[in-house]
Coordinates of C-alpha atoms and ligand atoms in Angstrom, one line a residue:
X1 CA 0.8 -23.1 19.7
X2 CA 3.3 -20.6 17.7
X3 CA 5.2 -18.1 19.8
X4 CA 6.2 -14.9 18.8
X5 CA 9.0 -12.1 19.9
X6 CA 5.9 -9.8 20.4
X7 CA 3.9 -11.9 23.0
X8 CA 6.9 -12.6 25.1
X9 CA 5.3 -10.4 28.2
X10 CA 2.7 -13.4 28.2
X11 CA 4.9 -16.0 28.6
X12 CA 7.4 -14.8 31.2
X13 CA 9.0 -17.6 33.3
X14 CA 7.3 -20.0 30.6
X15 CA 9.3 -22.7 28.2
X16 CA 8.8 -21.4 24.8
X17 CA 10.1 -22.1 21.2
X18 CA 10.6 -19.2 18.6
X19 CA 11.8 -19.7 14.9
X20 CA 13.3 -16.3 13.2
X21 CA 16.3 -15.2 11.6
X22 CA 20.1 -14.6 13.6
X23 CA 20.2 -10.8 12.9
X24 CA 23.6 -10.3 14.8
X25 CA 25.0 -12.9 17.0
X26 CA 28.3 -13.0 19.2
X27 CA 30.5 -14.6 22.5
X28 CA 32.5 -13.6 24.8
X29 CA 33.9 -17.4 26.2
X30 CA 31.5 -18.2 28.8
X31 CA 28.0 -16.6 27.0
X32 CA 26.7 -16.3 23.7
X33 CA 24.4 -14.1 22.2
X34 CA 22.1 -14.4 19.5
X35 CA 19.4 -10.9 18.5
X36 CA 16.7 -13.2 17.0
X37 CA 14.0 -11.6 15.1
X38 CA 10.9 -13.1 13.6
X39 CA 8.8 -10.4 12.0
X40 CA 7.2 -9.0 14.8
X41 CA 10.2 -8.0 16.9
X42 CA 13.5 -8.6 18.4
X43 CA 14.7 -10.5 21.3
X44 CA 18.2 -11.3 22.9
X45 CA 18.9 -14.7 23.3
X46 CA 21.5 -15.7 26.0
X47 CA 22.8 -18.9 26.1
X48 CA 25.3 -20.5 29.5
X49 CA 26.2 -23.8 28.8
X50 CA 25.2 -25.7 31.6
X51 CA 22.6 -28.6 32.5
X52 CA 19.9 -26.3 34.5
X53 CA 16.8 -24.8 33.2
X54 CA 17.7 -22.0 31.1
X55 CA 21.2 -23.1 30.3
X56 CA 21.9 -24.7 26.8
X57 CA 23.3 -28.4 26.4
X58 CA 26.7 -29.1 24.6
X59 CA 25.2 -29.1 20.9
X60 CA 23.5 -26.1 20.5
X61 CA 26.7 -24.7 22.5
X62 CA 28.5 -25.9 19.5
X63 CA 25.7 -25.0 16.8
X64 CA 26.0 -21.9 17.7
X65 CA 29.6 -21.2 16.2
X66 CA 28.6 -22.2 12.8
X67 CA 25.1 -19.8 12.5
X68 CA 25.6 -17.1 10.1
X69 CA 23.7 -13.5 10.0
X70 CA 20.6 -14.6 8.6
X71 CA 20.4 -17.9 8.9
X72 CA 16.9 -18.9 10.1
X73 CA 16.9 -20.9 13.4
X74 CA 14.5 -22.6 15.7
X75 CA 15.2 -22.0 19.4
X76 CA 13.7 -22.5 23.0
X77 CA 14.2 -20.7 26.1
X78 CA 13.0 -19.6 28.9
X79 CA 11.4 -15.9 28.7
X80 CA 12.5 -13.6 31.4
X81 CA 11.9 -10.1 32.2
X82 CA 15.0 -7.7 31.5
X83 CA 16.6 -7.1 35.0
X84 CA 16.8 -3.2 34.0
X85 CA 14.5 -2.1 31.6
X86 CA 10.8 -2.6 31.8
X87 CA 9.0 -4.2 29.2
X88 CA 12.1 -5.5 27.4
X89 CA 12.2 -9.2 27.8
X90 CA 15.2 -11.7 26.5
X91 CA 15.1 -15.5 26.3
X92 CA 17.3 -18.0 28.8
X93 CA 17.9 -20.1 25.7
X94 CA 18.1 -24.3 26.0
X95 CA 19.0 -24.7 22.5
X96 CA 19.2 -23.8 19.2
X97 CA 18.9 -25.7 15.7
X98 CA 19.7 -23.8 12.5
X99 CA 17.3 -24.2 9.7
X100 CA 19.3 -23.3 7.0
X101 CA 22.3 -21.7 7.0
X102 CA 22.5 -18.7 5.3
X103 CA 25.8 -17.9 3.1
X104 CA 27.6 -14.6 3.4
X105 CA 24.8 -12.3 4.2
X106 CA 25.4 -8.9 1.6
X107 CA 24.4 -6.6 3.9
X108 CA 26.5 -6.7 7.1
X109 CA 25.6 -4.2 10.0
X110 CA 27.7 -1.4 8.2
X111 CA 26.8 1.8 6.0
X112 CA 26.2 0.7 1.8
X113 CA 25.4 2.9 -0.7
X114 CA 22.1 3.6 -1.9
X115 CA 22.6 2.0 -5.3
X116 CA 23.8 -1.3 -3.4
X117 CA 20.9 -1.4 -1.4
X118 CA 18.3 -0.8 -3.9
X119 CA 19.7 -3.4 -5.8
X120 CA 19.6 -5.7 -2.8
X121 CA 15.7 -4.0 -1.7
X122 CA 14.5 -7.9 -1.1
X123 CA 16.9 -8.6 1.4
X124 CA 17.3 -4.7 2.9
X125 CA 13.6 -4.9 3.6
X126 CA 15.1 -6.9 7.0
X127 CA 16.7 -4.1 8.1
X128 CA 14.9 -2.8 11.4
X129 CA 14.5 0.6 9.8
X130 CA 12.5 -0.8 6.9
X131 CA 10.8 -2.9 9.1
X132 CA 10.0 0.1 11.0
X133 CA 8.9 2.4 7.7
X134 CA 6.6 -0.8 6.7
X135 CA 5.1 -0.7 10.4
X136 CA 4.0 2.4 9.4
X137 CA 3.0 2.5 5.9
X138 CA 0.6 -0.6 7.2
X139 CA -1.3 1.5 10.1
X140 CA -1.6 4.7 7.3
X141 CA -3.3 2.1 4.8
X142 CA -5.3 0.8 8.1
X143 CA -6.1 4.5 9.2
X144 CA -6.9 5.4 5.8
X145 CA -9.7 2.5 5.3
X146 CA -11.1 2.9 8.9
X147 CA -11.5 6.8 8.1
X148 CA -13.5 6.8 5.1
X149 CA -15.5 3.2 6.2
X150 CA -16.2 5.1 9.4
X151 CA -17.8 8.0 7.7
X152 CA -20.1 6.3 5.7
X153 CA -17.7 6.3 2.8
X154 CA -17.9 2.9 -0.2
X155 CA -14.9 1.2 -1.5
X156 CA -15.4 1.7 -5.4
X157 CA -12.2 0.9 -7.2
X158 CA -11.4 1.9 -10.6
X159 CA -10.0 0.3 -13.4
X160 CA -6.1 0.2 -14.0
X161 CA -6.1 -0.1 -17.5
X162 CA -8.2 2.8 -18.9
X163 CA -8.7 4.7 -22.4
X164 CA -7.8 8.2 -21.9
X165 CA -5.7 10.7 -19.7
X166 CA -7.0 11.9 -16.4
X167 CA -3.8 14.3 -15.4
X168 CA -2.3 15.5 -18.9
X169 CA -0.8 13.1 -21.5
X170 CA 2.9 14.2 -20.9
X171 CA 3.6 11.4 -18.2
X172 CA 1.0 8.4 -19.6
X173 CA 2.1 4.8 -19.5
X174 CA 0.9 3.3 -23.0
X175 CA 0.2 -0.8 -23.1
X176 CA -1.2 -2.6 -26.0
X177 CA -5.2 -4.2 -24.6
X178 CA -4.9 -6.4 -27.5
X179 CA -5.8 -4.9 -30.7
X180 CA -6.4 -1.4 -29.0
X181 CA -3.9 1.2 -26.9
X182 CA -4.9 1.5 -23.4
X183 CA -3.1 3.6 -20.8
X184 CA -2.2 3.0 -17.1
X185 CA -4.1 5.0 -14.3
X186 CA -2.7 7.9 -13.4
X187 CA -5.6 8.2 -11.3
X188 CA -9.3 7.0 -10.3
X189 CA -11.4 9.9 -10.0
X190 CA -13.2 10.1 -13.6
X191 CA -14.5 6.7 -12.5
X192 CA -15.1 8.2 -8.8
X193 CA -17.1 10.7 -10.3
X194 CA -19.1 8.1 -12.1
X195 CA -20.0 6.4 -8.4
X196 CA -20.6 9.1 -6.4
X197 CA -23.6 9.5 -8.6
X198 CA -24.2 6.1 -7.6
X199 CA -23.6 6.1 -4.0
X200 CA -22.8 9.0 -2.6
X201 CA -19.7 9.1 -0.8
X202 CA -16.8 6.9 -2.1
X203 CA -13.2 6.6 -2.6
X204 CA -10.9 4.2 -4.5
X205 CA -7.2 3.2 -3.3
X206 CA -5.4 1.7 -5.6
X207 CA -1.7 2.0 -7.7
X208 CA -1.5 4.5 -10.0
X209 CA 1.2 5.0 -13.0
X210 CA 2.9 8.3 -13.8
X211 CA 6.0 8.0 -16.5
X212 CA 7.7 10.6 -14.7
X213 CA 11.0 11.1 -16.3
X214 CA 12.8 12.6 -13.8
X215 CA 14.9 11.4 -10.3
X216 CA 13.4 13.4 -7.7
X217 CA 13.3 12.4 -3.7
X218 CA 9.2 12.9 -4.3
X219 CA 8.1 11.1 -7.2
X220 CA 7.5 7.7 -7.9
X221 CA 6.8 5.7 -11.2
X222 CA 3.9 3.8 -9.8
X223 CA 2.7 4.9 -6.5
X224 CA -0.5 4.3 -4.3
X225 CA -3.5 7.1 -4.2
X226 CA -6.7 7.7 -2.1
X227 CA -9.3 9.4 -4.0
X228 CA -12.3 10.2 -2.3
X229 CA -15.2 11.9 -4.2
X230 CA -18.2 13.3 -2.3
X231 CA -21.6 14.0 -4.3
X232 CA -22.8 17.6 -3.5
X233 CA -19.4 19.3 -1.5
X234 CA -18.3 22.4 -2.7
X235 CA -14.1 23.4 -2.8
X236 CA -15.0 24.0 0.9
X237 CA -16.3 21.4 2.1
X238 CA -13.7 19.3 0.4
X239 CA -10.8 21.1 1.8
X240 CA -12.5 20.4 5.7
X241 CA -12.8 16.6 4.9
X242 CA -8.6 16.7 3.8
X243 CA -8.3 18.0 6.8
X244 CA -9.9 15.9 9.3
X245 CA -8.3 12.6 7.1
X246 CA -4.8 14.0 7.5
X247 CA -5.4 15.1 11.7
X248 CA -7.1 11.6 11.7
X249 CA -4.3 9.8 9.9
X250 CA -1.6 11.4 11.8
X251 CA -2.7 11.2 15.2
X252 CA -3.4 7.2 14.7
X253 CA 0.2 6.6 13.8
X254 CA 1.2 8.4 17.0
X255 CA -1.0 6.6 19.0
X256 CA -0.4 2.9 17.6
X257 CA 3.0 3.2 16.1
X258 CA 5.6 4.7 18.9
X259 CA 8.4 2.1 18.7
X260 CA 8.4 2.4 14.7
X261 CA 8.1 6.6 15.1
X262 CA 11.3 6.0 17.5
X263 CA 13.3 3.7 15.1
X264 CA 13.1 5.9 13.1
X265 CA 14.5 8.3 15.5
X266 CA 11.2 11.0 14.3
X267 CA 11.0 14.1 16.1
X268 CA 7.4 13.3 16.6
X269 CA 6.6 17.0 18.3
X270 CA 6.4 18.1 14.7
X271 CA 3.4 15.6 14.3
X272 CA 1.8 16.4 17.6
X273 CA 0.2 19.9 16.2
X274 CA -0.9 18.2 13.3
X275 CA -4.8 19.0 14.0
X276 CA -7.9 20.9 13.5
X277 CA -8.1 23.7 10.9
X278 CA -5.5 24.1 8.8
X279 CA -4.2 27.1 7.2
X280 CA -5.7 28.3 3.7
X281 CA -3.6 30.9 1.3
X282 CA -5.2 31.5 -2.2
X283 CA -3.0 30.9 -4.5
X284 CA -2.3 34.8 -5.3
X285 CA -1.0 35.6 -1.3
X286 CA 1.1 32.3 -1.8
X287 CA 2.4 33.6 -5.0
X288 CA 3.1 37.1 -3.0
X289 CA 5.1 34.8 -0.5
X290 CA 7.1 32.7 -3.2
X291 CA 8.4 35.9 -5.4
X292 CA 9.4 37.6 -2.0
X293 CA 12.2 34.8 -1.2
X294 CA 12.5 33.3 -4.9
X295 CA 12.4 36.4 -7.3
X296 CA 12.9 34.0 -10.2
X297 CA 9.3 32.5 -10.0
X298 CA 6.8 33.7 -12.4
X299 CA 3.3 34.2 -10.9
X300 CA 0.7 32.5 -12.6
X301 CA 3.4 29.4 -12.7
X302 CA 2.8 26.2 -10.3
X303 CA 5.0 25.6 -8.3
X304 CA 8.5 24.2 -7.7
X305 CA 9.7 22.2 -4.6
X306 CA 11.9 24.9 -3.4
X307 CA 8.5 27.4 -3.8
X308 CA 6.5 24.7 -1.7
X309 CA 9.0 24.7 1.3
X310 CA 9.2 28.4 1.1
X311 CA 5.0 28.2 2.1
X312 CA 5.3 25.2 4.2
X313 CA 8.4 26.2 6.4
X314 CA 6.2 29.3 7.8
X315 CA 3.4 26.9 9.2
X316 CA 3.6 24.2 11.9
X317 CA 0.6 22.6 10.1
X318 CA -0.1 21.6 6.3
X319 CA -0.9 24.9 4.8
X320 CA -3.7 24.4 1.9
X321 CA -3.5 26.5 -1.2
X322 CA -6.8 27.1 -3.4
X323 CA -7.7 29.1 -6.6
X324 CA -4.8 28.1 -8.3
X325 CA -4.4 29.3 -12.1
X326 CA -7.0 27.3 -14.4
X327 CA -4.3 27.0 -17.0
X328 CA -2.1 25.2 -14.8
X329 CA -5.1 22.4 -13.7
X330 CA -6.8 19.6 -15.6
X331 CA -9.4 19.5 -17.9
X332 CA -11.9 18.7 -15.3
X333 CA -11.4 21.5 -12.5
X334 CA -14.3 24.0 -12.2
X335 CA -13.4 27.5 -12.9
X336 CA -14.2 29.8 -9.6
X337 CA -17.2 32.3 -11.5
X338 CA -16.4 34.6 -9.0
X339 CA -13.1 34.4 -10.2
X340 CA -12.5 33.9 -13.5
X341 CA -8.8 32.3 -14.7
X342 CA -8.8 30.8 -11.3
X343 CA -10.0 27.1 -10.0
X344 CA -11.8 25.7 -7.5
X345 CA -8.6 23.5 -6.8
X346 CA -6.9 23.1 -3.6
X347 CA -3.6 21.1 -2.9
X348 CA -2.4 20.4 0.4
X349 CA 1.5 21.0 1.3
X350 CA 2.9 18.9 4.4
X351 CA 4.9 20.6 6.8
X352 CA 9.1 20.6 7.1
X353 CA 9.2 20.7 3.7
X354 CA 7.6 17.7 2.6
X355 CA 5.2 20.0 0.1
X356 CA 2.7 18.6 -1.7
X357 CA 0.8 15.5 -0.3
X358 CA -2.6 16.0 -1.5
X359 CA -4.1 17.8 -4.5
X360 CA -7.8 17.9 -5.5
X361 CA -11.2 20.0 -6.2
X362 CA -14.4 20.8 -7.1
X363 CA -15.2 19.6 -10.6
X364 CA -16.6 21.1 -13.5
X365 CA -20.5 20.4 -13.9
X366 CA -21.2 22.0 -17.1
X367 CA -21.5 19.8 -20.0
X368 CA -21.0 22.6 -22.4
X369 CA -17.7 23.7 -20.0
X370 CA -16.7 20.4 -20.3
X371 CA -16.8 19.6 -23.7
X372 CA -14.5 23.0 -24.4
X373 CA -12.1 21.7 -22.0
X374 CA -11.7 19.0 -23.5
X375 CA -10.9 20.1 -26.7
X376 CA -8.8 23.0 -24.9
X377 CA -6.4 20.1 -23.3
X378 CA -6.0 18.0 -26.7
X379 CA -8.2 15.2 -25.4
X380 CA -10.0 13.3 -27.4
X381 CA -14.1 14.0 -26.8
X382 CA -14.9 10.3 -27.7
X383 CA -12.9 8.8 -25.2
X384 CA -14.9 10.9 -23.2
X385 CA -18.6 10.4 -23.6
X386 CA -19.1 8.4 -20.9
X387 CA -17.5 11.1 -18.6
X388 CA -19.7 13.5 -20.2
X389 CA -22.9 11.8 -19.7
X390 CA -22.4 12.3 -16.0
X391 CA -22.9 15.6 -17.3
X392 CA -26.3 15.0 -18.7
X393 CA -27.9 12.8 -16.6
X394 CA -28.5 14.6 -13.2
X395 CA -25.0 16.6 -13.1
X396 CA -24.3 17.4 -9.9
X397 CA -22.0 19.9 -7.7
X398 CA -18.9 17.4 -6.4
X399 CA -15.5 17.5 -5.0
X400 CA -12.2 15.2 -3.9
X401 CA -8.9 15.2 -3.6
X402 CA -5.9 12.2 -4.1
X403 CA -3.5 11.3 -1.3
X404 CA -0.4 9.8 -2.3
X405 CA 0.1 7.3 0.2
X406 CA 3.5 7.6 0.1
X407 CA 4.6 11.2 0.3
X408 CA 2.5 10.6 3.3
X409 CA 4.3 7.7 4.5
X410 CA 7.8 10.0 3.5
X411 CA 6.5 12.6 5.7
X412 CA 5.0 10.4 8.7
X413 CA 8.5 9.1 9.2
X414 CA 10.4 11.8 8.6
X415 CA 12.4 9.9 5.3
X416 CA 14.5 12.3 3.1
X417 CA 13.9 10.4 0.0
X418 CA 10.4 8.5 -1.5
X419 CA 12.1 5.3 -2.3
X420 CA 12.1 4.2 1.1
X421 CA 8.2 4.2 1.7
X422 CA 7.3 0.9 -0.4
X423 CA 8.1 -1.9 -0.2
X424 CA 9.4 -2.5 -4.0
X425 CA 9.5 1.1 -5.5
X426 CA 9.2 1.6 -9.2
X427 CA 11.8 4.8 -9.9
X428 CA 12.8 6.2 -13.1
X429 CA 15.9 4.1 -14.7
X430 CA 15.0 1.1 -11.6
X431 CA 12.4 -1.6 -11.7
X432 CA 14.4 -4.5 -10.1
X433 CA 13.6 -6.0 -8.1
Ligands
4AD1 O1 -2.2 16.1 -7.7 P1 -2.5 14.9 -8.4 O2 -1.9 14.7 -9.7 O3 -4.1 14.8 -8.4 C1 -4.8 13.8 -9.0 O4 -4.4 12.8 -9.5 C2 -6.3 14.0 -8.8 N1 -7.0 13.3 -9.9 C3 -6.7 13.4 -7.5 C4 -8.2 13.6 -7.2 O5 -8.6 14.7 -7.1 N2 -8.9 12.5 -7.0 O6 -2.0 13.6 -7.5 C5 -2.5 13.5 -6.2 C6 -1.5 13.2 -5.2 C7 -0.4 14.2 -5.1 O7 -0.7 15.2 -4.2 C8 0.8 13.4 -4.5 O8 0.6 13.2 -3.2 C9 0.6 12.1 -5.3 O9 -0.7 12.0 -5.6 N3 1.5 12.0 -6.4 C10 2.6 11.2 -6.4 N4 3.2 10.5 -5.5 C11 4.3 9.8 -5.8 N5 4.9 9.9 -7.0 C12 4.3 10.6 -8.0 N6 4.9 10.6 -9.2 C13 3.1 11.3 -7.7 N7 2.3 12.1 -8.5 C14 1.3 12.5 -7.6
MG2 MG1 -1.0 17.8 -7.8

């Protein structure tokens, strides 16, 4: 049977053997230390040289002088419950055997710069603050599936390579599909669109590809999105289900996640609140709120990051914004009819700052609409048709909204910058490794 550092409360006063990595190590004469980790935790292995159980023989004694940070080692001990602190547990280690030494390990247990350690990512992804952010990212993904599954909500993924733009041509990633262009996904929803007709309630969650040209702490080359799309919900009714997914997400990570959360050293009374209704501004009172602290923005604008944290930092939950500007939305956002100029769009911004995390909307129904939208945006109607014979065939009210997995990863852990919440980010000017 395999042992690991996160069963070790089973197996107290038991012989067992681990295999892992030698994440720091050192002696003082008479003991030696090795911080073993394996994956799923850490544990302090103490080695007395001595004949008794829990004592280490002569060899490993010696063995132990030539291990290196990272070297990956097999030993066995005797588990034992920390004589302080509950529920930490360390190993009265008989031996160890190195694996395979590891040569000078590039990342020692001191500060690097940023640009060293994205070039290093493969091995920084040890680190037990990646580790941590990873910890988290997984149970989002996890919270994310059992949400939607749990609400009657079908896994419909769409395609990556597609025809046409779904959010504006300015960022689109061009590849040849043999003799034809094709573009990366920028996003699923046209396609979700296509199977909520079909079943009802879906989402996809998937990677999606924006050639964003710009180094920002909040934007990603190729990121991960949510898109549900609900047959028959109105701007409303969309904005309600964002809610409950964000409470739902945010209160799982608290629950299942508090050694990563404090890792990470997160001030996790921010997240607490995060729950029940949410706090709506139309995009006009937001507007009113912007100009009053940043006279330079122009109404009618989107808007910036600093405009984002001048809305969020007055709430101590995500704030939603609706109705913004029509001319500042895709093609495929329904104009309000109470409101003309206006959409039935709603983003969501996170709170300390984090802005944006979610952005969505009703859709436009109308073929006619459509079609003039189309041509409005410099799309190409043929590309198209298929989109528009959702239009013709039983068109129906519907609304959604995309998550970007990890601004809300960023936020959850409390990260000042985006790079940090994948394992392998894509950034502008970096794709290695
Ligand atoms: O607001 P966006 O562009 O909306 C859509 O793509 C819609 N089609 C979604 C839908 O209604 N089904 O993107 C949605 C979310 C943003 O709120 C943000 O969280 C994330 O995707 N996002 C990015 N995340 C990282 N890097 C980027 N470059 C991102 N661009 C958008
Ligand atoms: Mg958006």
């Amino acid at each position: 049977m395999r042992h690991y550092i996160s069963d070790l409360s089973q197996h107290v006063g038991q012989k067992i053997e681990l295999k892992g990595w030698a994440y720091n190590s050192r002696s003082s004469g008479k003991v030696k230390f090795l911080e073993l980790r394996d994956g799923t935790g850490m544990v302090s292995c103490v080695y007395y040289r001595g004949t008794e159980p829990g004592q280490c023989n002569e060899e490993s004694w010696n063995e132990f002088d030539k291990m290196t940070q990272e070297s990956s080692v097999k030993v066995v001990g005797i588990v034992k419950a920390h004589p302080k602190h509950a529920g930490v547990f360390e190993l009265g280690a008989e031996s160890l055997q190195i694996l395979s030494r590891a040569e000078e390990y590039p990342i020692s247990h001191k500060e690097h710069g940023t640009d060293f350690l994205m070039d290093n990512r493969h091995l920084w992804l040890r680190s037990k603050r990646q580790v941590a952010i990873l910890h988290v990212r997984h149970e989002i993904v996890k919270a994310i599936r059992d949400f939607f599954d749990g609400r009657g909500f079908t896994l419909t993924d769409a395609p990556i390579f597609t025809p046409s733009a779904c959010e504006g041509t300015s960022n689109l990633f061009e590849t040849q599909y043999f003799d034809e262009k094709a573009y990366l996904s920028q996003s699923g929803q046209l396609y979700m669109e296509a199977t909520a007709a079909a079943l009802g309630k879906v989402y996809c969650f998937g990677p999606t590809f924006r050639a964003e040209k710009s180094k920002t702490r909040r934007h990603l080359i190729e990121f991960w999105m949510v898109e549900p799309e609900v047959a028959f919900n109105d701007l409303y009714d969309n904005m309600e289900l964002a809610e409950q997914f964000i409470e739902y997400i945010v209160q799982r990570v608290l629950k299942n996640q508090p050694d990563a959360l404090k890792a990470l050293e997160r001030d996790t009374t921010k997240l607490a609140p995060i729950k029940g209704a949410f706090p709506r501004l139309h995009y006009d009172e937001a507007a009113i709120m912007i100009k009053k602290e940043n006279p330079e923005f122009i109404v009618g604008d989107d808007f910036g990051a600093p405009d984002e944290t001048i809305i969020s930092s007055k709430f101590e939950k995500p704030v939603f914004v609706h109705h913004f500007p029509s001319a500042i939305k895709a093609f495929y956002m329904k104009e309000d009819p109470k409101e003309p100029g206006k959409s039935m769009s709603c983003d969501l911004l996170a709170t300390e700052g984090y802005g944006e995390i979610i952005g969505g909307g009703q859709r436009e129904e109308s073929l006619e609409t459509i079609k003039r939208k189309i041509k409005e945006h410099d799309l190409k109607e043929k590309d198209f048709e298929w989109f528009m014979d959702l239009r013709r065939y039983g068109s129906f009210p519907h609304a959604g909204f995309g998550l970007g997995v990890e601004r809300a990863v960023a936020w959850i852990c409390g990260l000042p910058h985006i790079r940090e919440t994948i394992p392998f980010p894509r950034l502008y000017g970096r794709h290695y490794p």
